[in-house]
CSV table of N, CA and C in Angstrom, one decimal:
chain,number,residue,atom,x,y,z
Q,1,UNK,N,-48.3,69.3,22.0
Q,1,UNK,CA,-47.1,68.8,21.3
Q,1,UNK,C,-46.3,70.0,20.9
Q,2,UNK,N,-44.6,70.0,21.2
Q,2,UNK,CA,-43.9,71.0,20.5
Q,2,UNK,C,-42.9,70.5,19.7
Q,3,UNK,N,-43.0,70.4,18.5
Q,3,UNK,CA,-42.1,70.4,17.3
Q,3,UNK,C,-40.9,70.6,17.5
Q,4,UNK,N,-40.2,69.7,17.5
Q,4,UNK,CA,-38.2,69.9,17.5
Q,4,UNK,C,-37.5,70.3,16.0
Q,5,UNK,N,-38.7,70.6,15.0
Q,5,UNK,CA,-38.1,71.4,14.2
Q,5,UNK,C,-39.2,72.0,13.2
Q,6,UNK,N,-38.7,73.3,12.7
Q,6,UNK,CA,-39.9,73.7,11.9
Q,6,UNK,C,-39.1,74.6,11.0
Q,7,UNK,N,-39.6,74.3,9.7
Q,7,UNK,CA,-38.8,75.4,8.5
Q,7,UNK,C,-39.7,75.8,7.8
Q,8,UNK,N,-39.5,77.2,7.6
Q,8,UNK,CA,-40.4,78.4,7.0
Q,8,UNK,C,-39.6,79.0,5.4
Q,9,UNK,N,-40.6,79.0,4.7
Q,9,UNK,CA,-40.0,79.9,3.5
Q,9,UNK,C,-40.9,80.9,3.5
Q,10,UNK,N,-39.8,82.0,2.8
Q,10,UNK,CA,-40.4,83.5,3.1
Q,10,UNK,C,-40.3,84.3,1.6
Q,11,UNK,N,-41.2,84.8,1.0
Q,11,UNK,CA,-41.4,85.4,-0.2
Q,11,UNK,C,-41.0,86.6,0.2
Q,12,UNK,N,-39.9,87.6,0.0
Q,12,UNK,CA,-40.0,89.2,0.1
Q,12,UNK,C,-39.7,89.9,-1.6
Q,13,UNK,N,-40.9,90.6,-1.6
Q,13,UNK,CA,-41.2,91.5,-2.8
Q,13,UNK,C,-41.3,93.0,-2.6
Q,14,UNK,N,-40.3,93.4,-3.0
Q,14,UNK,CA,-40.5,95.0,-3.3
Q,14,UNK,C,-39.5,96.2,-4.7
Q,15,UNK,N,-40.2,97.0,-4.9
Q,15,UNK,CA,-39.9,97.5,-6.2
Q,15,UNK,C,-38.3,97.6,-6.4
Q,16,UNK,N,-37.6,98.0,-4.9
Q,16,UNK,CA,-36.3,98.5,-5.0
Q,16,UNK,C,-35.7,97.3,-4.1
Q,17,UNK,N,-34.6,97.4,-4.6
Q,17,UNK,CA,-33.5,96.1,-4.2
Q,17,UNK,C,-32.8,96.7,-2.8
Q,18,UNK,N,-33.1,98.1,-2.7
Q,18,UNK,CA,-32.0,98.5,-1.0
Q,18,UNK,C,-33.4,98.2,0.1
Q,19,UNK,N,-34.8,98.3,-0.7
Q,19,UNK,CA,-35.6,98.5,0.7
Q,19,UNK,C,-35.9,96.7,0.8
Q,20,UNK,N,-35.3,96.2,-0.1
Q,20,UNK,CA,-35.6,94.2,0.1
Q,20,UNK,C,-34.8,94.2,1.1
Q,21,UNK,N,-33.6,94.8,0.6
Q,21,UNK,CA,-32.2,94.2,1.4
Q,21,UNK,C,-32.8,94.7,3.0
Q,22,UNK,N,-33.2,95.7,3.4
Q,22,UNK,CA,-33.6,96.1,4.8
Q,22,UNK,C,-34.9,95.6,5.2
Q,23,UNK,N,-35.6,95.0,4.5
Q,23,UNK,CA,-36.5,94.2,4.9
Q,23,UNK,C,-36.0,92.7,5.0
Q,24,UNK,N,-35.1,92.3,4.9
Q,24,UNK,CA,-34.7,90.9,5.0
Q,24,UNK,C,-34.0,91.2,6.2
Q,25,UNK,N,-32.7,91.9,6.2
Q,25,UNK,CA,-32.1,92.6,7.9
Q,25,UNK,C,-33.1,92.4,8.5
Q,26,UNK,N,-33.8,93.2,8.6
Q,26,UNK,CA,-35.1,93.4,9.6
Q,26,UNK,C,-35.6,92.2,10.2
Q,27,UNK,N,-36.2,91.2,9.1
Q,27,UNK,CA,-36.9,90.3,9.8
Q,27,UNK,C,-36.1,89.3,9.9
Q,28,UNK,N,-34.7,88.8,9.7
Q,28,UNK,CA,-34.3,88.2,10.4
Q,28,UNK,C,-33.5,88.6,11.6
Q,29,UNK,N,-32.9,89.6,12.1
Q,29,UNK,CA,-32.8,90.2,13.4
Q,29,UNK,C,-33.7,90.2,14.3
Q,30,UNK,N,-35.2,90.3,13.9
Q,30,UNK,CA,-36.6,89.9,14.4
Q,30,UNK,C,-36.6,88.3,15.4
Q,31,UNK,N,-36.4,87.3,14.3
Q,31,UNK,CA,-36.4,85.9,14.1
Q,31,UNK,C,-35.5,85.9,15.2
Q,32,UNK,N,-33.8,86.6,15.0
Q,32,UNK,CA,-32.9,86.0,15.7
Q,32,UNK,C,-33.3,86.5,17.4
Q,33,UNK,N,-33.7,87.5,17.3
Q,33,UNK,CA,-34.0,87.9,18.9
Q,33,UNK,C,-35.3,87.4,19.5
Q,34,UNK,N,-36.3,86.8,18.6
Q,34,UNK,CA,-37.1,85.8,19.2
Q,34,UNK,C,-37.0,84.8,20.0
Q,35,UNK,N,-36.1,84.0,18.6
Q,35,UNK,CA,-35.3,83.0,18.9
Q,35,UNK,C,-34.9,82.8,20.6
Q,36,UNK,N,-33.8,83.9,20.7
Q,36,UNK,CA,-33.2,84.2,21.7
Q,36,UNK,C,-33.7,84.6,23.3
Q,37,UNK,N,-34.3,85.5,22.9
Q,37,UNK,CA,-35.3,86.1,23.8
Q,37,UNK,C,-36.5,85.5,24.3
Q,38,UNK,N,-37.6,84.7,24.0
Q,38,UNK,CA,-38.7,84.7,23.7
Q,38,UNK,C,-39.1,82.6,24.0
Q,39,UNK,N,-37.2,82.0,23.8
Q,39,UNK,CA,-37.9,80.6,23.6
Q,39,UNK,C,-38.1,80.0,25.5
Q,40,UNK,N,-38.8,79.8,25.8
Q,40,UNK,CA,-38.5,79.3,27.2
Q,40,UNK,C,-37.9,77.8,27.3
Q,41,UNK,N,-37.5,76.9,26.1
Q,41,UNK,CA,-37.0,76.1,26.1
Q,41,UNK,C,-35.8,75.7,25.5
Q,42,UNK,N,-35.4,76.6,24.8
Q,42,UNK,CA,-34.2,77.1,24.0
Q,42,UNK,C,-34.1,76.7,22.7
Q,43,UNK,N,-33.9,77.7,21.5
Q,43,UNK,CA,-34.3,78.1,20.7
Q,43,UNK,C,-33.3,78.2,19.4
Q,44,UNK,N,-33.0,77.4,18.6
Q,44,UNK,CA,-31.8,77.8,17.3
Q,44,UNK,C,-32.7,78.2,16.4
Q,45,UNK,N,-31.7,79.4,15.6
Q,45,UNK,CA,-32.5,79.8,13.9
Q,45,UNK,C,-31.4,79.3,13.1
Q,46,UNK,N,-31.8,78.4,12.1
Q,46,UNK,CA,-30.7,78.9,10.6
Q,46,UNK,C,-31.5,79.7,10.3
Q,47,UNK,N,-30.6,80.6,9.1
Q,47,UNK,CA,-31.4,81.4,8.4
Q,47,UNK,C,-30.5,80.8,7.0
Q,48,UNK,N,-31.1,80.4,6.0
Q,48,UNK,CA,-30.6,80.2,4.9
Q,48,UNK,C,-31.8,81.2,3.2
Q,49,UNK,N,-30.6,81.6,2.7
Q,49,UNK,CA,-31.0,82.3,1.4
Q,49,UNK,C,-31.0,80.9,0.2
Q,50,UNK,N,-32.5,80.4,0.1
Q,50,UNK,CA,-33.0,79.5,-1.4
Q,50,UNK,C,-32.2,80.1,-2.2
Q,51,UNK,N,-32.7,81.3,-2.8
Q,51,UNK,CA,-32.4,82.1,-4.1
Q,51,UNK,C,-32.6,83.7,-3.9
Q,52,UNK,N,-32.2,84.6,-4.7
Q,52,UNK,CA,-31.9,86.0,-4.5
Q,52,UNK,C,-32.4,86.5,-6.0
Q,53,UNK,N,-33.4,87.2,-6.3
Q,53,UNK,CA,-33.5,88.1,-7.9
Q,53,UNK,C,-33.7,89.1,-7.2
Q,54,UNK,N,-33.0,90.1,-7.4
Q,54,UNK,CA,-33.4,91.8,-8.0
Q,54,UNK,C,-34.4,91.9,-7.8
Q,55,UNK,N,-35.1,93.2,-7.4
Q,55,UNK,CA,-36.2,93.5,-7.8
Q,55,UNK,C,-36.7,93.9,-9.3
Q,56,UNK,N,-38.2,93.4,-9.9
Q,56,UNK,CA,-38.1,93.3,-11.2
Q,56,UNK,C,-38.4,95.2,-11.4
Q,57,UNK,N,-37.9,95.8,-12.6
Q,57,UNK,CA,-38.8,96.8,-12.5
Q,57,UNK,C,-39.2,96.8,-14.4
Q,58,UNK,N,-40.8,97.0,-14.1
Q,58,UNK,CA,-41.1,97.0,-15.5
Q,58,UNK,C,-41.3,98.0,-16.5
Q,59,UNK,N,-41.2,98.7,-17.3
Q,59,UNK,CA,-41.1,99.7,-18.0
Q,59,UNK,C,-42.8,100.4,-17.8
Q,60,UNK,N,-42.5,101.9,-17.6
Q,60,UNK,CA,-43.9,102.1,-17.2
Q,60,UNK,C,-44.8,102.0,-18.3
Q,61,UNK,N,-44.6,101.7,-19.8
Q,61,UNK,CA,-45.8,101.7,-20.7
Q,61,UNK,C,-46.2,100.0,-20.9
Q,62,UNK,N,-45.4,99.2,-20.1
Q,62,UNK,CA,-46.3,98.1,-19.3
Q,62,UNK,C,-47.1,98.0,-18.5
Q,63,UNK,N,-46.9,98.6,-17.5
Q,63,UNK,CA,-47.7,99.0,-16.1
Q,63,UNK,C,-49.3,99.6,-16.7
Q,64,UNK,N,-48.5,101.0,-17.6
Q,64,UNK,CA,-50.0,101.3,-17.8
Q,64,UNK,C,-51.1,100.6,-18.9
Q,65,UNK,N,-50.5,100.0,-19.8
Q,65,UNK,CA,-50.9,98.9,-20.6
Q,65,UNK,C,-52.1,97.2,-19.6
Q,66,UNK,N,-50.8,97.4,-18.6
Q,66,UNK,CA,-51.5,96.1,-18.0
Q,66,UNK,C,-52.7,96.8,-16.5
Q,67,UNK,N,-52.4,98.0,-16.5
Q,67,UNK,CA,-54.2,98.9,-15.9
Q,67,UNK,C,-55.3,99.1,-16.4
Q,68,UNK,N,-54.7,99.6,-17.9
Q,68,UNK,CA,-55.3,99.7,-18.4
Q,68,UNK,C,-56.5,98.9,-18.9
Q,69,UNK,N,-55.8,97.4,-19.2
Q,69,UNK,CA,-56.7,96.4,-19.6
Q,69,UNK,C,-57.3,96.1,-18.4
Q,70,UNK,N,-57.0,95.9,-17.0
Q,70,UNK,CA,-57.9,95.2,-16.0
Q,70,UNK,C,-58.5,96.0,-15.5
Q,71,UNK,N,-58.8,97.5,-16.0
Q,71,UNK,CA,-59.5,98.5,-15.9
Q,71,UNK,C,-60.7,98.1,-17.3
Q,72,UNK,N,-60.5,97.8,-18.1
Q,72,UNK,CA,-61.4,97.3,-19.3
Q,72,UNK,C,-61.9,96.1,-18.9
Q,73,UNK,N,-61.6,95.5,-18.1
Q,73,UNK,CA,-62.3,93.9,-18.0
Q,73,UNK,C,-62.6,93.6,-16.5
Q,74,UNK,N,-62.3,94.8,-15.4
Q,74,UNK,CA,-63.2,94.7,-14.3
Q,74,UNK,C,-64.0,95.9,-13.9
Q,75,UNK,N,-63.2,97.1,-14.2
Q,75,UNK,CA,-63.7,98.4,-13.9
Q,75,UNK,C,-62.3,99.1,-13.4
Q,76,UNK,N,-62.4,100.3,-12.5
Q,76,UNK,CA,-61.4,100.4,-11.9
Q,76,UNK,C,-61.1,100.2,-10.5
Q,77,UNK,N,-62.5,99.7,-9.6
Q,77,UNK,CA,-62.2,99.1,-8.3
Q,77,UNK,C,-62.3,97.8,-8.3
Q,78,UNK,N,-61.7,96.5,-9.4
Q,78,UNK,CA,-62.2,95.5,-9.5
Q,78,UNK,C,-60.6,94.9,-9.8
Q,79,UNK,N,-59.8,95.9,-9.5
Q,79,UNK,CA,-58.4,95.1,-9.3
Q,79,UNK,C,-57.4,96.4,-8.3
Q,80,UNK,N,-56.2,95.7,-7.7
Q,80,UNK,CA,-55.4,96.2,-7.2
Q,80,UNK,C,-54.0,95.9,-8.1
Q,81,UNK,N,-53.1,97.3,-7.6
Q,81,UNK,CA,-51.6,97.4,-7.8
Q,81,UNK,C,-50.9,96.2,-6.9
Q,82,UNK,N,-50.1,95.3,-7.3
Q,82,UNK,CA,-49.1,94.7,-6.5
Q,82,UNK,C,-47.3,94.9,-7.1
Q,83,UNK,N,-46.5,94.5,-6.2
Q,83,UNK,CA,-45.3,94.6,-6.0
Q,83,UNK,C,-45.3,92.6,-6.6
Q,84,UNK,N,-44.6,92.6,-7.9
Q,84,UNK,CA,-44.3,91.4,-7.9
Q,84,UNK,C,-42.8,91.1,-8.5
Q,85,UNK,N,-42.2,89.8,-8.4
Q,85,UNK,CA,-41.0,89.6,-8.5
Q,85,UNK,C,-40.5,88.3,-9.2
Q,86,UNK,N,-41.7,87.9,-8.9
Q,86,UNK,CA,-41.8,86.0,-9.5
Q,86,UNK,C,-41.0,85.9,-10.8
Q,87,UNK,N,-40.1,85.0,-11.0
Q,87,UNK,CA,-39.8,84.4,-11.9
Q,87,UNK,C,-40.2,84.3,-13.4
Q,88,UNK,N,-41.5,84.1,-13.0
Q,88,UNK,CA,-41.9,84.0,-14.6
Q,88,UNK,C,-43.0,85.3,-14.4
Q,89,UNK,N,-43.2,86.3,-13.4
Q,89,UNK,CA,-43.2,87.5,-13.6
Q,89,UNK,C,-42.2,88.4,-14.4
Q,90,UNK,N,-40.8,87.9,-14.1
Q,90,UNK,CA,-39.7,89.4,-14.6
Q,90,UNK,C,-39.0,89.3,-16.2
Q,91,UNK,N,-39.8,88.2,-16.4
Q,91,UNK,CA,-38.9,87.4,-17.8
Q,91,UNK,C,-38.8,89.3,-19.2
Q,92,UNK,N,-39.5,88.8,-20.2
Q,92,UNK,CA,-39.3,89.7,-21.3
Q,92,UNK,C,-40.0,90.8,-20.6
Q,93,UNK,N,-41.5,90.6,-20.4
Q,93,UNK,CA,-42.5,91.9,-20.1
Q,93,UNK,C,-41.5,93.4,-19.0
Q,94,UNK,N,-40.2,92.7,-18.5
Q,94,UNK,CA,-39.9,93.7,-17.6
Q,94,UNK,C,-38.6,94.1,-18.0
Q,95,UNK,N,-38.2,93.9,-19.5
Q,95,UNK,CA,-37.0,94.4,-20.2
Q,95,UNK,C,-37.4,95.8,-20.5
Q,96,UNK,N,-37.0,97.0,-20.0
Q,96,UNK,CA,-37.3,98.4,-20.5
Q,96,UNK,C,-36.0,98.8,-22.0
């Protein structure tokens, strides 16, 4: 069976707002030359933008505050650094 329509939502998270912006270029240029290229039964993309935030940046005596504790409550191989942007990630905690 092939689906006559399919829609995808795409999360892009990174610290700086020029390397978002060229990671969004990127992969829809990607999409559109798939699209094009790639469909043997022919192929449309919309590309539609939900919503747009900034990248969040948080003040570094957050960052190390928030290592520091999941360095106290797992160790220090017992968590990882992420790039986050969410909503109710950037609220007060990312006012410098």
């Amino acid at each position: 069976m092939i689906p006559s329509f399919v829609s995808l939502t795409l999360d892009i998270r990174h610290s700086s707002n020029e390397v978002l912006s060229k990671i969004d270029a990127a992969i829809q240029a990607e999409a559109e030359r798939i699209a094009k290229d790639e469909s043997e039964r022919g192929c449309t993309l919309e590309w539609t933008m939900d919503s747009d935030a900034p990248a969040a940046v948080f003040h570094p005596d957050t960052i190390a505050a928030v290592k520091s504790a999941a360095t106290s409550a797992v160790g220090a191989d017992g968590w990882v650094e992420i790039w986050s942007g969410a909503g109710h990630d950037r609220c007060a905690p990312s006012v410098s």
